[in-house]
Amino acid sequence: MQEQEGHPRHHTAKMKAELERLAGHMREDIAKVDDPRFKAMFETSAEVLGGIVKAFSDFEAKNEAAWRS
């Protein structure tokens, strides 16, 4: 377990799961509130979280030049 905790992928996987859960929750809440500004704010926030998840995935896959060593 200690070896896993020292590996970046362990942490990126945990954070990706949390961010995906939060984005999903936000999208579920959009249907519960009848306020267009709220809906836009939550949808935008969920999209931003999706972008962070993608950045973590790119880091894991070393898809960007900055993540290659």
Short mmCIF file of N, CA, C and O in Angstrom, two decimals:
data_model
loop_
_atom_site.label_atom_id
_atom_site.label_comp_id
_atom_site.label_asym_id
_atom_site.label_seq_id
_atom_site.Cartn_x
_atom_site.Cartn_y
_atom_site.Cartn_z
N MET A 1 0.83 -1.20 0.00
CA MET A 1 0.00 0.00 0.00
C MET A 1 0.88 1.26 0.00
O MET A 1 0.60 2.18 -0.71
N GLN A 2 1.93 1.26 0.80
CA GLN A 2 2.82 2.41 0.87
C GLN A 2 3.42 2.71 -0.49
O GLN A 2 3.55 3.87 -0.87
N GLU A 3 3.76 1.66 -1.25
CA GLU A 3 4.33 1.85 -2.58
C GLU A 3 3.33 2.54 -3.51
O GLU A 3 3.68 3.43 -4.26
N GLN A 4 2.06 2.15 -3.43
CA GLN A 4 1.02 2.78 -4.25
C GLN A 4 0.89 4.26 -3.91
O GLN A 4 0.73 5.08 -4.79
N GLU A 5 0.91 4.58 -2.63
CA GLU A 5 0.72 5.97 -2.20
C GLU A 5 1.84 6.88 -2.68
O GLU A 5 1.65 8.08 -2.79
N GLY A 6 2.99 6.31 -2.98
CA GLY A 6 4.10 7.11 -3.48
C GLY A 6 4.09 7.28 -4.98
O GLY A 6 4.92 7.98 -5.54
N HIS A 7 3.14 6.65 -5.65
CA HIS A 7 3.06 6.71 -7.11
C HIS A 7 2.02 7.76 -7.52
O HIS A 7 0.90 7.74 -7.03
N PRO A 8 2.38 8.68 -8.42
CA PRO A 8 1.43 9.72 -8.82
C PRO A 8 0.11 9.17 -9.36
O PRO A 8 -0.95 9.75 -9.11
N ARG A 9 0.16 8.06 -10.07
CA ARG A 9 -1.06 7.52 -10.68
C ARG A 9 -2.09 7.14 -9.62
O ARG A 9 -3.29 7.25 -9.84
N HIS A 10 -1.64 6.69 -8.47
CA HIS A 10 -2.55 6.37 -7.37
C HIS A 10 -3.38 7.60 -7.00
O HIS A 10 -4.59 7.51 -6.83
N HIS A 11 -2.72 8.73 -6.92
CA HIS A 11 -3.40 9.96 -6.51
C HIS A 11 -4.26 10.54 -7.64
O HIS A 11 -5.36 11.02 -7.39
N THR A 12 -3.75 10.49 -8.87
CA THR A 12 -4.56 11.02 -9.98
C THR A 12 -5.82 10.19 -10.16
O THR A 12 -6.89 10.74 -10.41
N ALA A 13 -5.73 8.88 -10.00
CA ALA A 13 -6.91 8.02 -10.14
C ALA A 13 -7.95 8.33 -9.07
O ALA A 13 -9.15 8.41 -9.36
N LYS A 14 -7.49 8.54 -7.84
CA LYS A 14 -8.42 8.87 -6.75
C LYS A 14 -9.10 10.22 -7.01
O LYS A 14 -10.31 10.35 -6.84
N MET A 15 -8.32 11.21 -7.42
CA MET A 15 -8.89 12.54 -7.65
C MET A 15 -9.82 12.54 -8.85
O MET A 15 -10.87 13.19 -8.83
N LYS A 16 -9.46 11.80 -9.90
CA LYS A 16 -10.35 11.71 -11.08
C LYS A 16 -11.69 11.14 -10.67
O LYS A 16 -12.74 11.66 -11.08
N ALA A 17 -11.69 10.11 -9.86
CA ALA A 17 -12.95 9.50 -9.43
C ALA A 17 -13.79 10.50 -8.63
O ALA A 17 -15.01 10.60 -8.84
N GLU A 18 -13.16 11.25 -7.75
CA GLU A 18 -13.88 12.25 -6.95
C GLU A 18 -14.44 13.37 -7.82
O GLU A 18 -15.58 13.80 -7.66
N LEU A 19 -13.62 13.85 -8.76
CA LEU A 19 -14.07 14.92 -9.64
C LEU A 19 -15.22 14.46 -10.54
O LEU A 19 -16.18 15.21 -10.76
N GLU A 20 -15.12 13.23 -11.06
CA GLU A 20 -16.20 12.69 -11.89
C GLU A 20 -17.48 12.53 -11.08
O GLU A 20 -18.58 12.82 -11.57
N ARG A 21 -17.35 12.09 -9.82
CA ARG A 21 -18.52 11.96 -8.95
C ARG A 21 -19.16 13.33 -8.72
O ARG A 21 -20.38 13.48 -8.82
N LEU A 22 -18.34 14.32 -8.43
CA LEU A 22 -18.85 15.67 -8.18
C LEU A 22 -19.52 16.25 -9.43
O LEU A 22 -20.60 16.83 -9.35
N ALA A 23 -18.91 16.09 -10.58
CA ALA A 23 -19.50 16.59 -11.83
C ALA A 23 -20.84 15.91 -12.09
O ALA A 23 -21.81 16.57 -12.50
N GLY A 24 -20.91 14.62 -11.85
CA GLY A 24 -22.17 13.91 -12.03
C GLY A 24 -23.24 14.41 -11.09
O GLY A 24 -24.41 14.58 -11.48
N HIS A 25 -22.86 14.66 -9.85
CA HIS A 25 -23.81 15.19 -8.87
C HIS A 25 -24.33 16.56 -9.31
O HIS A 25 -25.53 16.85 -9.21
N MET A 26 -23.44 17.39 -9.80
CA MET A 26 -23.85 18.72 -10.27
C MET A 26 -24.84 18.59 -11.43
O MET A 26 -25.85 19.30 -11.47
N ARG A 27 -24.57 17.68 -12.34
CA ARG A 27 -25.48 17.51 -13.48
C ARG A 27 -26.83 16.97 -13.03
O ARG A 27 -27.87 17.35 -13.59
N GLU A 28 -26.84 16.12 -12.03
CA GLU A 28 -28.12 15.63 -11.49
C GLU A 28 -28.91 16.78 -10.86
O GLU A 28 -30.13 16.86 -11.00
N ASP A 29 -28.21 17.67 -10.16
CA ASP A 29 -28.88 18.78 -9.49
C ASP A 29 -29.46 19.80 -10.47
O ASP A 29 -30.40 20.51 -10.13
N ILE A 30 -28.93 19.85 -11.67
CA ILE A 30 -29.45 20.78 -12.69
C ILE A 30 -30.93 20.54 -12.92
O ILE A 30 -31.71 21.49 -13.06
N ALA A 31 -31.33 19.28 -12.92
CA ALA A 31 -32.74 18.94 -13.17
C ALA A 31 -33.63 19.26 -11.97
O ALA A 31 -34.86 19.31 -12.11
N LYS A 32 -33.06 19.50 -10.81
CA LYS A 32 -33.84 19.70 -9.59
C LYS A 32 -34.19 21.16 -9.31
O LYS A 32 -35.02 21.43 -8.45
N VAL A 33 -33.52 22.09 -10.00
CA VAL A 33 -33.72 23.51 -9.71
C VAL A 33 -34.16 24.22 -10.98
O VAL A 33 -33.61 24.01 -12.05
N ASP A 34 -35.17 25.07 -10.83
CA ASP A 34 -35.72 25.78 -11.98
C ASP A 34 -35.21 27.22 -12.02
O ASP A 34 -35.96 28.16 -11.84
N ASP A 35 -33.92 27.35 -12.21
CA ASP A 35 -33.29 28.67 -12.32
C ASP A 35 -32.23 28.57 -13.41
O ASP A 35 -31.24 27.86 -13.25
N PRO A 36 -32.42 29.25 -14.54
CA PRO A 36 -31.49 29.13 -15.66
C PRO A 36 -30.05 29.53 -15.31
O PRO A 36 -29.10 28.94 -15.82
N ARG A 37 -29.88 30.50 -14.43
CA ARG A 37 -28.52 30.91 -14.04
C ARG A 37 -27.84 29.81 -13.23
O ARG A 37 -26.66 29.54 -13.42
N PHE A 38 -28.60 29.20 -12.34
CA PHE A 38 -28.08 28.07 -11.57
C PHE A 38 -27.68 26.94 -12.50
O PHE A 38 -26.60 26.36 -12.38
N LYS A 39 -28.56 26.61 -13.44
CA LYS A 39 -28.30 25.53 -14.39
C LYS A 39 -27.02 25.81 -15.18
O LYS A 39 -26.18 24.92 -15.36
N ALA A 40 -26.87 27.04 -15.65
CA ALA A 40 -25.68 27.41 -16.42
C ALA A 40 -24.42 27.31 -15.57
O ALA A 40 -23.38 26.81 -16.02
N MET A 41 -24.51 27.79 -14.32
CA MET A 41 -23.36 27.74 -13.43
C MET A 41 -22.95 26.29 -13.14
O MET A 41 -21.76 25.95 -13.21
N PHE A 42 -23.92 25.43 -12.86
CA PHE A 42 -23.59 24.04 -12.56
C PHE A 42 -23.09 23.29 -13.79
O PHE A 42 -22.19 22.48 -13.70
N GLU A 43 -23.68 23.56 -14.95
CA GLU A 43 -23.21 22.90 -16.16
C GLU A 43 -21.79 23.34 -16.50
O GLU A 43 -20.93 22.53 -16.84
N THR A 44 -21.52 24.64 -16.38
CA THR A 44 -20.17 25.15 -16.63
C THR A 44 -19.18 24.55 -15.65
O THR A 44 -18.08 24.13 -16.03
N SER A 45 -19.56 24.49 -14.40
CA SER A 45 -18.69 23.91 -13.37
C SER A 45 -18.40 22.44 -13.66
O SER A 45 -17.25 21.98 -13.53
N ALA A 46 -19.41 21.69 -14.05
CA ALA A 46 -19.22 20.28 -14.39
C ALA A 46 -18.28 20.13 -15.58
O ALA A 46 -17.43 19.23 -15.61
N GLU A 47 -18.39 21.03 -16.56
CA GLU A 47 -17.50 20.99 -17.71
C GLU A 47 -16.06 21.28 -17.31
O GLU A 47 -15.12 20.65 -17.80
N VAL A 48 -15.87 22.24 -16.41
CA VAL A 48 -14.53 22.57 -15.93
C VAL A 48 -13.93 21.36 -15.22
O VAL A 48 -12.77 21.01 -15.44
N LEU A 49 -14.72 20.70 -14.38
CA LEU A 49 -14.23 19.51 -13.69
C LEU A 49 -13.85 18.43 -14.70
O LEU A 49 -12.85 17.73 -14.52
N GLY A 50 -14.63 18.31 -15.77
CA GLY A 50 -14.30 17.36 -16.83
C GLY A 50 -12.96 17.68 -17.47
O GLY A 50 -12.19 16.79 -17.84
N GLY A 51 -12.67 18.96 -17.63
CA GLY A 51 -11.38 19.38 -18.17
C GLY A 51 -10.23 19.00 -17.25
O GLY A 51 -9.15 18.60 -17.71
N ILE A 52 -10.45 19.11 -15.96
CA ILE A 52 -9.42 18.72 -15.00
C ILE A 52 -9.20 17.21 -15.05
O ILE A 52 -8.06 16.74 -15.04
N VAL A 53 -10.29 16.45 -15.16
CA VAL A 53 -10.18 14.99 -15.29
C VAL A 53 -9.37 14.65 -16.53
O VAL A 53 -8.49 13.78 -16.51
N LYS A 54 -9.62 15.36 -17.63
CA LYS A 54 -8.86 15.11 -18.87
C LYS A 54 -7.39 15.42 -18.67
O LYS A 54 -6.51 14.67 -19.13
N ALA A 55 -7.08 16.50 -17.97
CA ALA A 55 -5.68 16.85 -17.70
C ALA A 55 -5.00 15.74 -16.90
O ALA A 55 -3.86 15.38 -17.18
N PHE A 56 -5.71 15.19 -15.91
CA PHE A 56 -5.14 14.09 -15.13
C PHE A 56 -4.92 12.87 -16.01
O PHE A 56 -3.90 12.20 -15.89
N SER A 57 -5.86 12.58 -16.90
CA SER A 57 -5.72 11.45 -17.82
C SER A 57 -4.55 11.66 -18.76
O SER A 57 -3.78 10.72 -19.04
N ASP A 58 -4.40 12.88 -19.26
CA ASP A 58 -3.26 13.20 -20.13
C ASP A 58 -1.94 13.02 -19.38
O ASP A 58 -0.97 12.53 -19.94
N PHE A 59 -1.93 13.42 -18.12
CA PHE A 59 -0.73 13.23 -17.30
C PHE A 59 -0.40 11.75 -17.18
O PHE A 59 0.75 11.34 -17.36
N GLU A 60 -1.41 10.95 -16.88
CA GLU A 60 -1.21 9.50 -16.73
C GLU A 60 -0.70 8.86 -18.03
O GLU A 60 0.17 7.99 -18.00
N ALA A 61 -1.26 9.30 -19.15
CA ALA A 61 -0.89 8.73 -20.45
C ALA A 61 0.31 9.43 -21.08
O ALA A 61 0.79 9.02 -22.13
N LYS A 62 0.78 10.50 -20.44
CA LYS A 62 1.89 11.31 -20.96
C LYS A 62 1.58 11.81 -22.37
O LYS A 62 2.43 11.79 -23.24
N ASN A 63 0.34 12.26 -22.55
CA ASN A 63 -0.11 12.76 -23.86
C ASN A 63 0.39 14.15 -24.21
O ASN A 63 0.35 14.55 -25.35
N GLU A 64 0.81 14.89 -23.22
CA GLU A 64 1.27 16.25 -23.46
C GLU A 64 2.79 16.31 -23.27
O GLU A 64 3.36 15.60 -22.42
N ALA A 65 3.44 17.17 -24.02
CA ALA A 65 4.90 17.29 -23.93
C ALA A 65 5.35 17.61 -22.50
O ALA A 65 6.37 17.11 -22.05
N ALA A 66 4.56 18.40 -21.78
CA ALA A 66 4.93 18.78 -20.42
C ALA A 66 4.98 17.58 -19.48
O ALA A 66 5.67 17.62 -18.44
N TRP A 67 4.27 16.53 -19.78
CA TRP A 67 4.19 15.36 -18.88
C TRP A 67 5.22 14.28 -19.24
O TRP A 67 5.33 13.29 -18.55
N ARG A 68 5.95 14.47 -20.33
CA ARG A 68 6.95 13.47 -20.74
C ARG A 68 8.28 13.79 -20.10
O ARG A 68 8.67 14.94 -19.96
N SER A 69 8.97 12.75 -19.71
CA SER A 69 10.32 12.98 -19.15
C SER A 69 11.31 12.03 -19.74
O SER A 69 11.02 11.04 -20.31
#
